[in-house]
Coordinates of C-alpha atoms in Angstrom, one line a residue:
Chain A
M1203 CA -29.3 26.1 9.8
S1204 CA -31.8 23.5 8.8
I1205 CA -33.1 21.7 5.7
S1206 CA -36.1 23.6 4.6
P1207 CA -37.7 22.6 1.3
G1208 CA -38.7 25.4 -0.9
D1209 CA -35.6 27.4 -0.3
P1210 CA -33.5 27.0 -3.5
G1211 CA -30.7 28.9 -2.1
Q1212 CA -29.6 26.0 0.1
F1213 CA -29.0 23.6 -2.7
P1214 CA -26.5 23.3 -5.5
G1215 CA -28.0 23.5 -9.0
P1216 CA -27.9 21.0 -11.9
G1217 CA -24.2 21.7 -12.4
A1218 CA -23.6 19.7 -9.2
P1219 CA -24.5 16.1 -8.6
Q1220 CA -28.2 16.4 -7.9
V1221 CA -29.3 15.3 -4.5
P1222 CA -33.0 16.0 -4.1
H1223 CA -34.4 17.2 -0.8
A1224 CA -36.0 13.9 0.1
R1225 CA -32.7 12.1 -0.4
L1226 CA -30.7 14.7 1.5
D1227 CA -33.1 14.4 4.4
R1228 CA -32.9 10.6 4.2
R1229 CA -29.1 10.8 4.1
Q1230 CA -29.2 13.0 7.2
V1231 CA -31.4 10.5 9.1
V1232 CA -29.3 7.5 7.9
S1233 CA -26.2 9.4 9.0
G1234 CA -27.6 9.8 12.6
F1235 CA -28.9 6.3 12.6
L1236 CA -25.6 4.7 11.5
F1237 CA -23.7 6.8 14.0
G1238 CA -26.1 5.9 16.8
C1239 CA -25.8 2.2 16.0
G1240 CA -22.0 2.6 15.7
I1241 CA -21.5 4.2 19.0
A1242 CA -23.9 1.8 20.7
A1243 CA -21.9 -1.1 19.1
S1244 CA -18.3 0.1 19.3
V1245 CA -18.3 2.5 22.2
I1246 CA -21.1 1.6 24.6
D1247 CA -21.3 -2.1 24.2
L1248 CA -17.8 -3.1 23.0
F1249 CA -15.7 -0.7 24.9
I1250 CA -17.6 -0.2 28.1
F1251 CA -19.3 -3.5 28.7
H1252 CA -16.9 -5.9 26.9
L1253 CA -13.5 -4.3 27.5
V1254 CA -13.6 -2.0 30.5
L1255 CA -16.2 -3.7 32.8
Q1256 CA -15.6 -7.1 31.2
W1257 CA -19.1 -8.1 32.2
H1258 CA -19.8 -10.0 29.1
H1259 CA -18.4 -11.3 25.8
F1260 CA -19.6 -13.2 22.9
Y1261 CA -18.3 -16.6 23.7
D1262 CA -21.3 -18.2 25.4
R1263 CA -23.7 -20.2 23.5
S1264 CA -22.3 -21.3 20.2
T1265 CA -18.9 -22.9 19.3
P1266 CA -15.9 -20.7 19.8
E1267 CA -15.4 -20.6 16.0
V1268 CA -18.9 -19.1 15.5
A1269 CA -18.4 -16.7 18.3
L1270 CA -15.0 -15.5 16.9
I1271 CA -16.5 -15.0 13.4
A1272 CA -19.5 -13.1 14.8
D1273 CA -17.2 -11.0 16.9
G1274 CA -14.9 -10.2 14.0
F1275 CA -17.8 -9.0 11.8
F1276 CA -19.4 -7.1 14.7
H1277 CA -16.1 -5.3 15.2
A1278 CA -15.7 -4.5 11.6
F1279 CA -19.2 -3.3 11.1
G1280 CA -19.1 -1.2 14.3
W1281 CA -16.1 0.8 13.2
F1282 CA -17.4 1.0 9.6
I1283 CA -20.8 2.4 10.4
T1284 CA -19.4 4.9 13.0
V1285 CA -17.1 6.4 10.4
A1286 CA -19.7 6.1 7.6
G1287 CA -22.3 8.0 9.7
L1288 CA -19.9 10.9 10.4
F1289 CA -18.9 11.3 6.8
L1290 CA -22.5 11.3 5.7
L1291 CA -23.1 14.0 8.3
A1292 CA -20.3 16.0 6.8
D1293 CA -21.7 15.5 3.3
V1294 CA -25.2 16.7 4.3
R1295 CA -23.7 19.6 6.1
R1296 CA -21.7 20.9 3.2
R1297 CA -24.7 20.5 0.8
S1298 CA -27.4 22.1 2.9
G1299 CA -26.7 22.3 6.6
I1300 CA -27.8 20.0 9.3
N1301 CA -31.0 20.1 11.3
W1302 CA -29.2 19.0 14.5
R1303 CA -32.4 18.1 16.4
R1304 CA -33.4 15.8 13.6
W1305 CA -29.9 14.3 13.5
A1306 CA -29.8 13.9 17.3
G1307 CA -33.2 12.2 17.0
A1308 CA -31.9 9.8 14.4
T1309 CA -28.8 9.1 16.6
A1310 CA -30.9 8.3 19.6
T1311 CA -33.1 6.0 17.5
G1312 CA -29.9 4.2 16.4
V1313 CA -28.6 3.8 19.9
G1314 CA -32.0 2.7 21.2
L1315 CA -32.7 0.3 18.4
F1316 CA -29.3 -1.3 18.7
Q1317 CA -29.6 -1.7 22.4
L1318 CA -33.1 -3.1 22.1
F1319 CA -31.9 -5.6 19.5
D1320 CA -29.0 -6.6 21.6
G1321 CA -31.0 -6.8 24.8
V1322 CA -33.9 -8.8 23.3
V1323 CA -32.6 -10.8 20.4
N1324 CA -29.0 -11.5 21.5
H1325 CA -29.5 -11.7 25.2
K1326 CA -33.0 -13.2 25.5
V1327 CA -34.0 -14.9 22.3
L1328 CA -30.7 -16.3 21.0
R1329 CA -29.1 -16.2 24.4
I1330 CA -25.7 -15.5 22.8
H1331 CA -24.6 -13.8 26.0
Q1332 CA -26.1 -12.1 29.1
I1333 CA -25.3 -8.7 30.5
R1334 CA -23.7 -10.1 33.6
Y1335 CA -23.0 -13.5 35.2
D1336 CA -23.3 -15.0 38.7
V1337 CA -26.0 -12.4 39.7
D1338 CA -29.7 -12.1 39.3
V1339 CA -29.8 -10.9 35.8
L1340 CA -33.4 -9.6 35.9
P1341 CA -32.7 -6.0 37.2
Y1342 CA -30.0 -5.7 34.6
D1343 CA -32.3 -6.8 31.8
V1344 CA -35.0 -4.4 33.0
V1345 CA -32.6 -1.5 33.0
W1346 CA -31.0 -2.5 29.7
I1347 CA -34.2 -3.1 27.7
G1348 CA -36.1 -0.4 29.5
S1349 CA -33.5 2.3 28.8
A1350 CA -33.3 1.1 25.2
L1351 CA -37.1 1.5 24.9
I1352 CA -36.9 5.0 26.4
I1353 CA -34.0 6.1 24.1
L1354 CA -35.8 4.6 21.1
A1355 CA -39.1 6.4 22.0
V1356 CA -37.4 9.7 22.5
G1357 CA -35.5 9.4 19.3
S1358 CA -38.5 8.4 17.2
F1359 CA -40.6 11.2 18.8
V1360 CA -37.9 13.8 17.9
L1361 CA -37.6 12.3 14.4
W1362 CA -41.4 12.6 14.0
R1363 CA -41.5 16.1 15.3
T1364 CA -38.7 17.3 13.0
R1365 CA -39.9 15.6 9.7
P1366 CA -39.7 17.8 6.7
R1367 CA -42.6 20.1 5.9
E1368 CA -43.5 18.5 2.6
A1369 CA -43.7 15.1 4.3
R1370 CA -46.2 16.6 6.8
A1371 CA -48.2 18.3 4.1
T1372 CA -48.7 15.2 2.0
T1373 CA -48.8 12.8 5.0
R1374 CA -46.2 10.8 3.2
G1375 CA -44.0 11.0 6.3
R1376 CA -41.9 7.9 6.6
E1377 CA -41.9 7.9 10.3
G1378 CA -44.6 8.5 12.9
T1379 CA -47.6 8.6 10.7
Chain B
M1437 CA 24.7 -6.7 9.4
N1438 CA 25.1 -9.1 12.2
R1439 CA 21.9 -10.8 12.8
Q1440 CA 21.3 -12.6 16.1
G1441 CA 19.5 -15.4 14.4
A1442 CA 22.2 -15.6 11.7
S1443 CA 25.1 -15.6 14.1
A1444 CA 23.4 -18.1 16.4
H1445 CA 23.0 -20.5 13.5
G1446 CA 26.2 -19.5 11.9
S1447 CA 28.3 -21.8 13.9
H1448 CA 26.3 -24.8 12.7
H1449 CA 25.6 -23.7 9.2
G1450 CA 28.0 -21.3 7.7
S1451 CA 26.1 -21.2 4.4
E1452 CA 23.0 -19.9 6.2
A1453 CA 24.8 -16.9 7.7
L1454 CA 25.9 -16.2 4.1
T1455 CA 22.4 -16.4 2.8
W1456 CA 21.3 -13.9 5.4
V1457 CA 24.0 -11.5 4.2
V1458 CA 22.7 -12.0 0.7
F1459 CA 19.1 -11.3 1.9
D1460 CA 20.1 -8.2 3.9
S1461 CA 22.2 -6.8 1.0
F1462 CA 19.3 -7.4 -1.4
I1463 CA 16.8 -5.6 0.9
I1464 CA 19.2 -2.7 1.4
T1465 CA 19.6 -2.4 -2.4
V1466 CA 15.9 -2.4 -2.9
L1467 CA 15.3 0.2 -0.3
V1468 CA 18.1 2.5 -1.7
V1469 CA 16.6 2.1 -5.2
M1470 CA 13.2 3.1 -3.8
A1471 CA 14.6 6.1 -1.9
V1472 CA 16.8 7.3 -4.8
G1473 CA 14.3 6.5 -7.5
Y1474 CA 11.6 8.7 -6.0
A1475 CA 14.0 11.6 -5.6
V1476 CA 15.3 11.2 -9.1
A1477 CA 11.8 11.0 -10.5
L1478 CA 10.8 14.2 -8.7
R1479 CA 13.8 16.0 -10.0
V1480 CA 13.2 14.9 -13.5
S1481 CA 9.6 16.0 -13.4
R1482 CA 10.1 19.3 -11.5
G1483 CA 9.0 21.2 -14.6
R1484 CA 5.6 19.6 -14.3
G1485 CA 4.4 21.7 -11.4
S1486 CA 4.8 21.3 -7.7
W1487 CA 4.5 18.1 -5.8
P1488 CA 3.1 18.1 -2.3
V1489 CA 5.9 17.8 0.4
Y1490 CA 3.7 15.5 2.5
R1491 CA 3.6 12.9 -0.3
T1492 CA 7.4 12.8 -0.4
T1493 CA 7.5 12.6 3.4
L1494 CA 5.1 9.7 3.3
W1495 CA 7.3 7.8 0.8
Y1496 CA 10.4 8.1 2.9
L1497 CA 8.5 7.1 6.1
G1498 CA 7.2 4.1 4.2
V1499 CA 10.7 3.1 3.1
A1500 CA 11.8 3.6 6.7
C1501 CA 9.0 1.3 7.9
L1502 CA 10.2 -1.5 5.5
G1503 CA 13.8 -0.9 6.6
V1504 CA 13.0 -1.3 10.3
G1505 CA 10.8 -4.3 9.6
L1506 CA 13.3 -6.2 7.3
I1507 CA 16.8 -5.4 8.6
G1508 CA 18.2 -4.5 11.9
P1509 CA 17.5 -5.4 15.5
I1510 CA 13.7 -5.7 15.4
A1511 CA 13.9 -7.9 12.3
S1512 CA 16.4 -10.1 14.0
A1513 CA 14.2 -10.3 17.1
G1514 CA 11.4 -11.4 14.8
H1515 CA 13.2 -14.7 14.3
T1516 CA 12.7 -15.8 17.9
S1517 CA 10.0 -13.6 19.3
F1518 CA 6.4 -13.9 18.0
T1519 CA 5.6 -10.3 19.3
A1520 CA 8.6 -8.9 17.3
H1521 CA 7.4 -10.9 14.3
M1522 CA 4.0 -9.4 14.6
F1523 CA 5.5 -5.9 14.8
V1524 CA 7.4 -6.7 11.6
H1525 CA 4.1 -7.9 10.1
L1526 CA 2.4 -4.6 11.0
L1527 CA 5.3 -2.5 9.6
V1528 CA 5.8 -4.5 6.3
G1529 CA 2.3 -5.6 5.6
M1530 CA 0.1 -2.7 6.8
V1531 CA 1.8 0.6 7.9
G1532 CA 4.5 0.6 5.2
P1533 CA 2.2 -0.2 2.3
L1534 CA -0.3 2.4 3.5
L1535 CA 2.4 5.2 3.6
L1536 CA 3.8 4.1 0.3
V1537 CA 0.4 4.0 -1.4
L1538 CA -0.4 7.5 -0.2
A1539 CA 2.9 8.8 -1.7
A1540 CA 1.4 8.1 -5.1
P1541 CA 4.5 6.4 -6.7
V1542 CA 2.7 5.6 -10.0
T1543 CA 1.8 9.2 -10.5
V1544 CA 5.4 10.2 -9.8
A1545 CA 6.6 7.6 -12.3
L1546 CA 4.1 8.7 -15.0
R1547 CA 5.3 12.3 -14.5
A1548 CA 8.9 11.4 -14.8
L1549 CA 9.0 8.8 -17.5
P1550 CA 9.4 9.6 -21.2
L1551 CA 6.2 9.3 -23.2
T1552 CA 6.7 5.8 -24.6
S1553 CA 7.6 4.3 -21.2
A1554 CA 4.8 6.1 -19.5
R1555 CA 2.4 4.7 -22.1
W1556 CA 3.8 1.2 -21.5
L1557 CA 3.4 1.6 -17.8
S1558 CA -0.2 2.7 -18.0
R1559 CA -1.0 0.0 -20.5
T1560 CA 0.5 -2.6 -18.2
L1561 CA -1.5 -1.2 -15.2
R1562 CA -4.7 -1.5 -17.4
S1563 CA -4.0 -5.0 -18.5
L1564 CA -6.3 -7.9 -17.5
P1565 CA -4.0 -9.7 -15.1
V1566 CA -3.3 -6.5 -13.2
R1567 CA -7.0 -5.6 -13.2
I1568 CA -7.9 -9.0 -11.7
I1569 CA -5.2 -8.9 -9.0
T1570 CA -6.0 -5.3 -8.0
H1571 CA -9.7 -6.0 -7.6
P1572 CA -10.5 -5.4 -3.9
L1573 CA -11.9 -8.9 -3.5
S1574 CA -8.9 -10.7 -4.9
A1575 CA -6.7 -8.4 -2.9
V1576 CA -8.5 -9.4 0.3
L1577 CA -8.2 -13.0 -0.7
L1578 CA -4.5 -12.7 -1.4
N1579 CA -3.9 -10.8 1.8
A1580 CA -6.1 -12.5 4.4
G1581 CA -5.7 -15.9 2.7
G1582 CA -1.9 -15.5 2.9
L1583 CA -2.1 -14.7 6.6
W1584 CA -4.3 -17.6 7.3
L1585 CA -1.9 -19.9 5.5
L1586 CA 1.0 -18.5 7.3
Y1587 CA -0.3 -18.9 10.8
T1588 CA -2.4 -22.1 10.5
T1589 CA 0.1 -24.2 8.6
D1590 CA 3.7 -25.1 9.0
L1591 CA 4.6 -22.1 6.9
Y1592 CA 5.4 -20.0 10.0
H1593 CA 7.9 -22.6 11.1
A1594 CA 9.4 -22.9 7.6
M1595 CA 9.9 -19.2 7.2
H1596 CA 12.1 -19.2 10.3
S1597 CA 14.2 -22.0 9.2
S1598 CA 14.7 -21.1 5.5
V1599 CA 15.9 -17.8 4.2
P1600 CA 14.3 -18.1 0.8
V1601 CA 10.9 -18.9 2.4
H1602 CA 11.4 -16.0 4.8
A1603 CA 12.1 -13.7 1.9
L1604 CA 9.1 -15.0 -0.1
V1605 CA 6.7 -14.6 2.8
H1606 CA 7.7 -11.0 3.4
L1607 CA 7.5 -10.2 -0.3
H1608 CA 4.0 -11.6 -0.4
L1609 CA 3.1 -9.8 2.9
F1610 CA 4.3 -6.5 1.5
L1611 CA 2.8 -6.9 -2.0
A1612 CA -0.6 -8.1 -0.8
G1613 CA -0.7 -5.2 1.7
Y1614 CA 0.2 -2.7 -1.0
V1615 CA -2.3 -4.0 -3.5
L1616 CA -5.1 -4.2 -1.0
T1617 CA -4.4 -0.6 0.3
A1618 CA -4.1 0.7 -3.3
S1619 CA -7.3 -1.0 -4.4
L1620 CA -9.2 0.5 -1.4
V1621 CA -7.8 4.0 -0.9
G1622 CA -5.2 4.4 -3.6
V1623 CA -4.5 8.0 -4.8
D1624 CA -2.8 6.9 -8.1
P1625 CA -4.8 6.9 -11.3
A1626 CA -6.9 3.7 -11.3
P1627 CA -9.0 3.4 -14.5
H1628 CA -10.8 0.4 -13.1
R1629 CA -11.4 1.5 -9.6
A1630 CA -14.1 -0.7 -7.9
S1631 CA -17.3 0.9 -6.7
M1632 CA -17.6 2.4 -3.3
R1633 CA -20.0 -0.4 -2.3
M1634 CA -17.6 -3.1 -3.5
R1635 CA -14.6 -1.4 -1.7
S1636 CA -16.7 -1.1 1.5
A1637 CA -17.7 -4.7 1.4
A1638 CA -14.0 -5.8 0.8
L1639 CA -12.8 -3.6 3.6
I1640 CA -15.3 -5.0 6.1
L1641 CA -14.5 -8.5 5.0
F1642 CA -10.7 -7.9 5.4
I1643 CA -11.1 -6.3 8.9
A1644 CA -13.3 -9.1 10.0
A1645 CA -10.8 -11.8 8.7
H1646 CA -7.8 -10.0 10.2
Q1647 CA -9.4 -9.5 13.6
I1648 CA -10.8 -13.1 13.7
L1649 CA -7.3 -14.4 13.0
A1650 CA -5.8 -12.2 15.6
K1651 CA -8.2 -13.5 18.3
W1652 CA -7.7 -17.1 17.1
L1653 CA -3.9 -16.6 17.4
Y1654 CA -4.4 -15.4 20.9
A1655 CA -5.7 -18.9 21.8
H1656 CA -3.7 -20.9 19.2
P1657 CA -0.3 -19.4 18.6
P1658 CA 2.1 -21.3 16.3
D1659 CA 3.6 -24.4 17.9
V1660 CA 7.1 -23.0 18.5
V1661 CA 5.7 -19.9 20.2
G1662 CA 5.4 -19.6 24.0
R1663 CA 2.1 -18.7 25.7
A1664 CA 2.9 -15.2 26.9
D1665 CA 4.7 -14.3 23.7
G1666 CA 1.8 -15.6 21.6
E1667 CA -0.8 -13.6 23.6
L1668 CA 1.2 -10.4 23.4
G1669 CA 1.8 -10.8 19.7
A1670 CA -1.9 -11.6 19.0
Q1671 CA -2.9 -8.5 21.0
L1672 CA -0.4 -6.4 19.0
M1673 CA -2.0 -7.7 15.8
Y1674 CA -5.5 -7.0 17.1
Y1675 CA -5.0 -3.4 18.4
G1676 CA -2.3 -2.4 15.9
G1677 CA -4.5 -3.8 13.1
D1678 CA -7.4 -1.7 14.5
V1679 CA -5.4 1.5 14.2
V1680 CA -4.6 0.8 10.5
D1681 CA -8.1 -0.5 9.8
V1682 CA -9.8 2.6 11.1
S1683 CA -7.4 4.8 9.2
L1684 CA -8.4 2.8 6.1
I1685 CA -12.1 3.3 6.8
V1686 CA -11.5 7.1 7.3
L1687 CA -9.4 7.3 4.1
L1688 CA -12.1 5.3 2.1
F1689 CA -14.8 7.8 3.1
A1690 CA -12.5 10.8 2.8
G1691 CA -12.1 9.7 -0.9
W1692 CA -15.8 9.4 -1.3
Y1693 CA -16.3 12.8 0.4
A1694 CA -13.9 14.4 -2.1
A1695 CA -15.3 12.6 -5.1
T1696 CA -18.9 13.5 -4.4
R1697 CA -18.1 17.2 -3.7
P1698 CA -20.8 19.4 -5.1
R1699 CA -19.4 21.1 -8.2
V1700 CA -21.0 24.4 -8.9
T1701 CA -18.5 25.8 -11.4
R1702 CA -20.6 24.8 -14.4
A1703 CA -23.7 26.3 -13.1
A1704 CA -21.8 29.5 -12.2
R1705 CA -20.3 29.6 -15.6
W1706 CA -23.5 29.3 -17.6
P1707 CA -26.2 30.8 -15.4
A1708 CA -28.3 31.8 -18.5
E1709 CA -28.7 28.1 -19.6
H1710 CA -30.1 27.2 -16.2
P1711 CA -31.7 30.2 -14.7
Q1712 CA -32.6 28.3 -11.7
D1713 CA -28.9 27.8 -10.9
R1714 CA -28.4 31.3 -9.9
F1715 CA -28.7 30.1 -6.3
G1716 CA -26.4 27.2 -7.1
S1717 CA -23.7 27.6 -4.5
P1718 CA -23.8 25.3 -1.5
R1719 CA -24.1 27.1 1.8
R1720 CA -22.2 25.9 4.7

C-alpha cells in the first residue's frame, strides 16, 4: 500500500478536508523525520546516553541555569515530536496508506540529522557537552559523527529513491535532485 | 479526621486543630457535592441518550484523587514530608484535574440543567473573563507561575504554618491544573478553543517550565526540607510529571486526529454533484 499519484481511489473527495497528494507525501516525510528526531532525542540520546550509561549530561559549558532551561525544552520537544510524528503517521495511513520504505527513509534521515547536529554543533562547535569524559574522546567522536553521516546518507538515499512519480517526472523533487 | 500535623500542633494551638477540622469538613463537603452532583445530573438527563460509562468512571476516579490528596494519611504526611507533598501536588494539580476534565462535567451540567440555567452557564463560559483565563497561555502562566512562586518564595513555608494559606494554595493548584488541562485537551464544548498550534506551543512551554522547576528543586529544595527528602520529591515531580505530560501530548494529538478525520458522507450522499467523488472513501 503506497502513495501513488493518479489513483483517485486512494483519496477522499471534496466532501472531505482536502489534502492534496504533494501535501500528503510531505506529511508522510515530516512524520518520519519528526519521529526520527524524536527517538534520537528522547530514546537514543536522553535515555541511553544520559540516563542509562550516564556518560554525559547538559551541565558543562554554560551556567547551570542555562543548562537547566535548555534541558527542559529539549525534554519537552523530544516527547512532543515523537508523539506528533506517530500521529501524523496514523493520519497519512488512514487517508492513503503509507509507503513504509519512504517513511523509514525519513525516519533514518531524522535520526542521522539529529545525531549529526548533536555531534558537530553541540559537542564540537558549542562544546556544550562531550560524549564521554576522562578518556580520549576522538574514537567516540569518530563513531558518533561517522554513524550519523552513514544513517543520514542511507536515509536520504532511500528518500530520493522513493520520491513520488510526479516529482520525478517534472524534476521538481524536493530531495536528491 | 485526626491529622498528624494537627494533633502535633494541637497541644500548642488548640485553635489550629479546630481550623484543620473546618478545612477537612469543607473538603469532604465539596467532594460529596461533586460525587452526588454528577450522579444526580446523569439521572436527571437520562432521557437525553446514553452517557459513556468510562466518563462517569473517570469522574469518580478524579474525585478519589482529590480525596486522597487533600484528606487522610497522605495529606497529613504532606505537612512534614516534601515527597508526600509532591505526591499530593501530582494528585491535586495534575492527575485529578485530568481525570475530571475527561469526565466532561460541563456537558453533563448542560444536559441536566433547565434551559434558562443552561443558557446562563454557557453565556458565563463564553464571557470575556473566562475566555481570557482559559486561554492556554494564561493557563500556563497561572499554573507554572503559581508553582514557581510556591517553591521559590516563602510561600511553601507559609502554607505549612497557616491553614487558610494551605487551603488557598491547594485551591489554586487544582483550579490552575483544571483550567490548563481543559484548555489543552478538554472534551467539553469550548466555543473559543485555541488553535492546535497555540495549544502545542503552550503545552511545550508548560512541560519545559514544569521539568525545569523539578530539576531546580532537586538542587534547591525549600529551606525546611532535608536533602534526601528534597531529592526524592523532585524526582517524583519530574517522572510523575512526565507520565502526565506525555498523556497530555497524546490526548492533544488524539483530539487533532479525531477532528481532522476525513469525512466522506457528503460526497457519498451527493455523488452526482461531484462525479469525481465516486472514489471518495479513504482506504486503509
